[in-house]
């Protein structure tokens, strides 16, 4: 399936502990580059996230952002009292008071004793697991968007390939007339210059002239490139680099046809070929 390198996806999860949301976006890039932004408490997840992205994507500049908010109730964490430790401290304080017959025990001071009172921590491991599952779902949506845009790009490329085939057939149809016109033109020039050539020499000149303007090989190669591009579009893998290479081959043949042209119609078709090839090349830049 053809995938575009330009896409956006967002996935959100709401639980008792709060909300988390992933945002994924990408633009075209020659290789795969990943930029990950995480809240501080989830920094340890970065290697896992990076590996997930690399295992499912091959090209593009990918931005992956996690937004995390604790529920308002969860922000006021439950306090835990170590009763056994508090009792020991109270007993010790009572003994001191009885020995010295003075002083009072302040309950607040007991609570301040290290280990007596603590806040219940959020279970980050469990939350992290849910966040990773949410990321998998976000990547699924992200790839679906890339495939949908890739299908649109493929349709555009196919239309351009059809138009290239039309221009190639036009040039093929022009060539017999052009060769005949050039043959008559050569004879006319020789007559005007009062130059007489024997039949065999005249045929040699005509053959040499025909070879200089003949573009049959270039047209054949163009059609071969068209067929190969159709074949590449059907591959179930990343094809952007292959298509980029094919565009170089297309350009080479169209440039040769334009340089050999001695006819306005062939020149117009050669220009149209270059326009169509450039339009395909622009689309190819966005394909993974």
GROMACS .gro file of C-alpha atoms in nm:
model
  288
    1UNK     CA    1   0.000   0.000   0.000
    2UNK     CA    2   0.138   0.340  -0.099
    3UNK     CA    3   0.180   0.576   0.196
    4UNK     CA    4   0.218   0.950   0.199
    5UNK     CA    5   0.480   1.102   0.427
    6UNK     CA    6   0.241   1.385   0.520
    7UNK     CA    7  -0.018   1.297   0.784
    8UNK     CA    8  -0.171   1.386   1.122
    9UNK     CA    9  -0.344   1.177   1.389
   10UNK     CA   10  -0.463   1.237   1.747
   11UNK     CA   11  -0.581   0.987   2.005
   12UNK     CA   12  -0.711   1.066   2.356
   13UNK     CA   13  -0.784   0.853   2.663
   14UNK     CA   14  -0.980   0.954   2.975
   15UNK     CA   15  -0.948   0.744   3.291
   16UNK     CA   16  -0.996   0.784   3.665
   17UNK     CA   17  -0.639   0.910   3.695
   18UNK     CA   18  -0.690   1.181   3.433
   19UNK     CA   19  -0.645   1.222   3.056
   20UNK     CA   20  -0.367   1.143   2.809
   21UNK     CA   21  -0.349   1.225   2.440
   22UNK     CA   22  -0.103   1.149   2.162
   23UNK     CA   23  -0.046   1.374   1.862
   24UNK     CA   24   0.144   1.242   1.559
   25UNK     CA   25   0.233   1.451   1.258
   26UNK     CA   26   0.483   1.410   0.976
   27UNK     CA   27   0.620   1.583   0.669
   28UNK     CA   28   0.837   1.453   0.388
   29UNK     CA   29   1.198   1.375   0.462
   30UNK     CA   30   1.460   1.170   0.282
   31UNK     CA   31   1.511   0.943   0.584
   32UNK     CA   32   1.321   0.871   0.907
   33UNK     CA   33   1.359   1.136   1.179
   34UNK     CA   34   1.165   1.112   1.504
   35UNK     CA   35   1.108   1.395   1.753
   36UNK     CA   36   0.943   1.287   2.079
   37UNK     CA   37   0.807   1.520   2.349
   38UNK     CA   38   0.703   1.365   2.682
   39UNK     CA   39   0.611   1.490   3.033
   40UNK     CA   40   0.899   1.444   3.275
   41UNK     CA   41   0.742   1.150   3.461
   42UNK     CA   42   0.724   0.948   3.137
   43UNK     CA   43   1.076   1.011   3.007
   44UNK     CA   44   1.164   0.645   3.057
   45UNK     CA   45   0.918   0.552   2.780
   46UNK     CA   46   1.114   0.731   2.507
   47UNK     CA   47   1.319   0.427   2.387
   48UNK     CA   48   1.001   0.217   2.365
   49UNK     CA   49   0.820   0.488   2.170
   50UNK     CA   50   1.111   0.544   1.932
   51UNK     CA   51   1.134   0.171   1.857
   52UNK     CA   52   0.760   0.149   1.789
   53UNK     CA   53   0.782   0.434   1.538
   54UNK     CA   54   1.089   0.287   1.366
   55UNK     CA   55   0.931  -0.057   1.340
   56UNK     CA   56   0.625   0.075   1.154
   57UNK     CA   57   0.749   0.378   0.959
   58UNK     CA   58   1.041   0.406   0.716
   59UNK     CA   59   1.056   0.768   0.598
   60UNK     CA   60   0.943   1.112   0.707
   61UNK     CA   61   1.003   1.368   0.980
   62UNK     CA   62   0.779   1.243   1.262
   63UNK     CA   63   0.672   1.457   1.560
   64UNK     CA   64   0.524   1.257   1.847
   65UNK     CA   65   0.379   1.449   2.143
   66UNK     CA   66   0.221   1.319   2.464
   67UNK     CA   67  -0.007   1.543   2.671
   68UNK     CA   68  -0.088   1.420   3.022
   69UNK     CA   69  -0.315   1.573   3.287
   70UNK     CA   70  -0.399   1.430   3.627
   71UNK     CA   71  -0.760   1.432   3.734
   72UNK     CA   72  -0.838   1.713   3.979
   73UNK     CA   73  -0.911   1.455   4.249
   74UNK     CA   74  -0.590   1.273   4.173
   75UNK     CA   75  -0.389   1.592   4.215
   76UNK     CA   76  -0.480   1.591   4.588
   77UNK     CA   77  -0.315   1.264   4.675
   78UNK     CA   78  -0.442   1.046   4.959
   79UNK     CA   79  -0.233   1.064   5.278
   80UNK     CA   80  -0.114   0.742   5.443
   81UNK     CA   81  -0.056   0.725   5.822
   82UNK     CA   82   0.199   0.483   5.967
   83UNK     CA   83   0.008   0.409   6.288
   84UNK     CA   84   0.264   0.173   6.437
   85UNK     CA   85   0.541   0.429   6.401
   86UNK     CA   86   0.316   0.704   6.542
   87UNK     CA   87   0.236   0.485   6.848
   88UNK     CA   88   0.605   0.422   6.909
   89UNK     CA   89   0.677   0.795   6.896
   90UNK     CA   90   0.389   0.871   7.135
   91UNK     CA   91   0.503   0.603   7.380
   92UNK     CA   92   0.856   0.737   7.370
   93UNK     CA   93   0.728   1.093   7.426
   94UNK     CA   94   0.514   0.975   7.722
   95UNK     CA   95   0.812   0.806   7.883
   96UNK     CA   96   1.020   1.123   7.848
   97UNK     CA   97   0.739   1.328   8.004
   98UNK     CA   98   0.701   1.087   8.296
   99UNK     CA   99   1.073   1.085   8.363
  100UNK     CA  100   1.109   1.462   8.359
  101UNK     CA  101   0.760   1.549   8.490
  102UNK     CA  102   0.730   1.819   8.226
  103UNK     CA  103   0.644   1.891   7.865
  104UNK     CA  104   0.349   1.810   7.638
  105UNK     CA  105   0.329   1.605   7.320
  106UNK     CA  106   0.220   1.804   7.013
  107UNK     CA  107   0.032   1.576   6.765
  108UNK     CA  108   0.154   1.787   6.471
  109UNK     CA  109   0.513   1.722   6.570
  110UNK     CA  110   0.440   1.349   6.568
  111UNK     CA  111   0.296   1.375   6.214
  112UNK     CA  112   0.606   1.560   6.101
  113UNK     CA  113   0.829   1.274   6.207
  114UNK     CA  114   0.986   1.111   5.896
  115UNK     CA  115   0.784   0.813   5.782
  116UNK     CA  116   0.474   0.881   5.991
  117UNK     CA  117   0.278   1.057   5.717
  118UNK     CA  118   0.325   1.004   5.341
  119UNK     CA  119   0.135   1.070   5.019
  120UNK     CA  120   0.008   0.779   4.816
  121UNK     CA  121   0.189   0.777   4.485
  122UNK     CA  122   0.017   0.727   4.152
  123UNK     CA  123   0.075   0.387   3.995
  124UNK     CA  124   0.279   0.518   3.702
  125UNK     CA  125   0.359   0.170   3.573
  126UNK     CA  126  -0.008   0.093   3.517
  127UNK     CA  127  -0.067   0.435   3.362
  128UNK     CA  128   0.236   0.390   3.136
  129UNK     CA  129   0.095   0.062   3.005
  130UNK     CA  130  -0.232   0.231   2.913
  131UNK     CA  131  -0.045   0.517   2.747
  132UNK     CA  132   0.160   0.274   2.533
  133UNK     CA  133  -0.157   0.093   2.424
  134UNK     CA  134  -0.301   0.433   2.332
  135UNK     CA  135   0.012   0.506   2.126
  136UNK     CA  136  -0.035   0.184   1.927
  137UNK     CA  137  -0.388   0.294   1.844
  138UNK     CA  138  -0.264   0.642   1.745
  139UNK     CA  139  -0.002   0.492   1.514
  140UNK     CA  140  -0.273   0.275   1.354
  141UNK     CA  141  -0.479   0.586   1.279
  142UNK     CA  142  -0.169   0.770   1.162
  143UNK     CA  143  -0.080   0.496   0.913
  144UNK     CA  144  -0.441   0.483   0.791
  145UNK     CA  145  -0.425   0.855   0.711
  146UNK     CA  146  -0.092   0.807   0.531
  147UNK     CA  147  -0.238   0.522   0.326
  148UNK     CA  148  -0.545   0.725   0.234
  149UNK     CA  149  -0.331   1.018   0.119
  150UNK     CA  150  -0.097   0.774  -0.056
  151UNK     CA  151  -0.392   0.636  -0.255
  152UNK     CA  152  -0.474   0.989  -0.370
  153UNK     CA  153  -0.112   1.043  -0.476
  154UNK     CA  154  -0.113   0.713  -0.663
  155UNK     CA  155  -0.426   0.813  -0.855
  156UNK     CA  156  -0.262   1.142  -0.957
  157UNK     CA  157   0.052   0.961  -1.075
  158UNK     CA  158  -0.151   0.710  -1.277
  159UNK     CA  159  -0.331   0.996  -1.456
  160UNK     CA  160   0.005   1.152  -1.544
  161UNK     CA  161   0.136   0.818  -1.670
  162UNK     CA  162  -0.169   0.787  -1.896
  163UNK     CA  163  -0.102   1.138  -2.028
  164UNK     CA  164   0.263   1.048  -2.093
  165UNK     CA  165   0.149   0.746  -2.295
  166UNK     CA  166  -0.074   0.973  -2.504
  167UNK     CA  167   0.217   1.208  -2.581
  168UNK     CA  168   0.446   0.917  -2.670
  169UNK     CA  169   0.188   0.785  -2.917
  170UNK     CA  170   0.151   1.133  -3.067
  171UNK     CA  171   0.524   1.154  -3.133
  172UNK     CA  172   0.526   0.805  -3.287
  173UNK     CA  173   0.252   0.912  -3.525
  174UNK     CA  174   0.439   1.230  -3.617
  175UNK     CA  175   0.767   1.060  -3.703
  176UNK     CA  176   0.683   0.908  -4.049
  177UNK     CA  177   0.556   1.245  -4.170
  178UNK     CA  178   0.858   1.425  -4.024
  179UNK     CA  179   1.100   1.183  -4.189
  180UNK     CA  180   0.924   1.222  -4.526
  181UNK     CA  181   0.921   1.600  -4.488
  182UNK     CA  182   1.290   1.602  -4.403
  183UNK     CA  183   1.366   1.380  -4.702
  184UNK     CA  184   1.188   1.616  -4.940
  185UNK     CA  185   1.349   1.915  -4.774
  186UNK     CA  186   1.696   1.766  -4.828
  187UNK     CA  187   1.622   1.703  -5.195
  188UNK     CA  188   1.492   2.057  -5.235
  189UNK     CA  189   1.806   2.202  -5.075
  190UNK     CA  190   2.028   1.999  -5.305
  191UNK     CA  191   1.834   2.116  -5.611
  192UNK     CA  192   1.855   2.479  -5.503
  193UNK     CA  193   2.231   2.441  -5.463
  194UNK     CA  194   2.258   2.259  -5.799
  195UNK     CA  195   2.416   1.961  -5.630
  196UNK     CA  196   2.353   1.624  -5.784
  197UNK     CA  197   2.411   1.307  -5.582
  198UNK     CA  198   2.385   0.955  -5.710
  199UNK     CA  199   2.100   0.751  -5.574
  200UNK     CA  200   2.309   0.551  -5.324
  201UNK     CA  201   2.474   0.862  -5.181
  202UNK     CA  202   2.138   1.033  -5.148
  203UNK     CA  203   2.002   0.734  -4.960
  204UNK     CA  204   2.302   0.742  -4.727
  205UNK     CA  205   2.240   1.109  -4.646
  206UNK     CA  206   1.874   1.042  -4.585
  207UNK     CA  207   1.957   0.750  -4.356
  208UNK     CA  208   2.207   0.958  -4.159
  209UNK     CA  209   1.956   1.239  -4.125
  210UNK     CA  210   1.688   0.999  -4.010
  211UNK     CA  211   1.919   0.857  -3.746
  212UNK     CA  212   1.989   1.202  -3.606
  213UNK     CA  213   1.622   1.284  -3.557
  214UNK     CA  214   1.489   0.936  -3.483
  215UNK     CA  215   1.353   0.905  -3.127
  216UNK     CA  216   1.214   0.552  -3.149
  217UNK     CA  217   1.456   0.423  -2.886
  218UNK     CA  218   1.375   0.705  -2.647
  219UNK     CA  219   1.002   0.646  -2.693
  220UNK     CA  220   1.048   0.273  -2.631
  221UNK     CA  221   1.242   0.344  -2.313
  222UNK     CA  222   0.978   0.590  -2.196
  223UNK     CA  223   0.711   0.324  -2.232
  224UNK     CA  224   0.934   0.079  -2.047
  225UNK     CA  225   0.962   0.334  -1.765
  226UNK     CA  226   0.584   0.378  -1.764
  227UNK     CA  227   0.532   0.002  -1.725
  228UNK     CA  228   0.794  -0.017  -1.451
  229UNK     CA  229   0.631   0.270  -1.264
  230UNK     CA  230   0.295   0.092  -1.278
  231UNK     CA  231   0.468  -0.215  -1.135
  232UNK     CA  232   0.631  -0.016  -0.854
  233UNK     CA  233   0.297   0.140  -0.758
  234UNK     CA  234   0.161  -0.210  -0.693
  235UNK     CA  235   0.439  -0.306  -0.447
  236UNK     CA  236   0.341  -0.345  -0.083
  237UNK     CA  237   0.645  -0.162   0.055
  238UNK     CA  238   0.807   0.180   0.074
  239UNK     CA  239   0.851   0.292  -0.290
  240UNK     CA  240   0.940   0.661  -0.269
  241UNK     CA  241   1.309   0.616  -0.347
  242UNK     CA  242   1.238   0.381  -0.640
  243UNK     CA  243   0.996   0.629  -0.790
  244UNK     CA  244   1.243   0.911  -0.741
  245UNK     CA  245   1.501   0.716  -0.940
  246UNK     CA  246   1.245   0.647  -1.215
  247UNK     CA  247   1.181   1.019  -1.249
  248UNK     CA  248   1.547   1.070  -1.330
  249UNK     CA  249   1.517   0.813  -1.609
  250UNK     CA  250   1.200   0.977  -1.742
  251UNK     CA  251   1.374   1.315  -1.751
  252UNK     CA  252   1.672   1.174  -1.939
  253UNK     CA  253   1.456   1.041  -2.224
  254UNK     CA  254   1.235   1.351  -2.248
  255UNK     CA  255   1.545   1.575  -2.267
  256UNK     CA  256   1.685   1.367  -2.552
  257UNK     CA  257   1.356   1.381  -2.743
  258UNK     CA  258   1.343   1.759  -2.703
  259UNK     CA  259   1.703   1.798  -2.824
  260UNK     CA  260   1.639   1.587  -3.136
  261UNK     CA  261   1.315   1.760  -3.229
  262UNK     CA  262   1.296   1.951  -3.560
  263UNK     CA  263   0.919   1.974  -3.560
  264UNK     CA  264   0.690   2.208  -3.363
  265UNK     CA  265   0.446   1.929  -3.281
  266UNK     CA  266   0.721   1.703  -3.144
  267UNK     CA  267   0.865   1.995  -2.948
  268UNK     CA  268   0.523   2.069  -2.797
  269UNK     CA  269   0.483   1.703  -2.698
  270UNK     CA  270   0.836   1.695  -2.554
  271UNK     CA  271   0.756   2.000  -2.341
  272UNK     CA  272   0.431   1.841  -2.228
  273UNK     CA  273   0.624   1.528  -2.133
  274UNK     CA  274   0.861   1.734  -1.920
  275UNK     CA  275   0.566   1.906  -1.749
  276UNK     CA  276   0.397   1.574  -1.672
  277UNK     CA  277   0.720   1.421  -1.542
  278UNK     CA  278   0.780   1.719  -1.316
  279UNK     CA  279   0.425   1.691  -1.181
  280UNK     CA  280   0.487   1.325  -1.098
  281UNK     CA  281   0.821   1.409  -0.938
  282UNK     CA  282   0.652   1.664  -0.709
  283UNK     CA  283   0.405   1.397  -0.593
  284UNK     CA  284   0.679   1.139  -0.548
  285UNK     CA  285   0.853   1.367  -0.296
  286UNK     CA  286   0.565   1.301  -0.055
  287UNK     CA  287   0.562   0.921  -0.091
  288UNK     CA  288   0.719   0.705   0.177
   0.00000   0.00000   0.00000
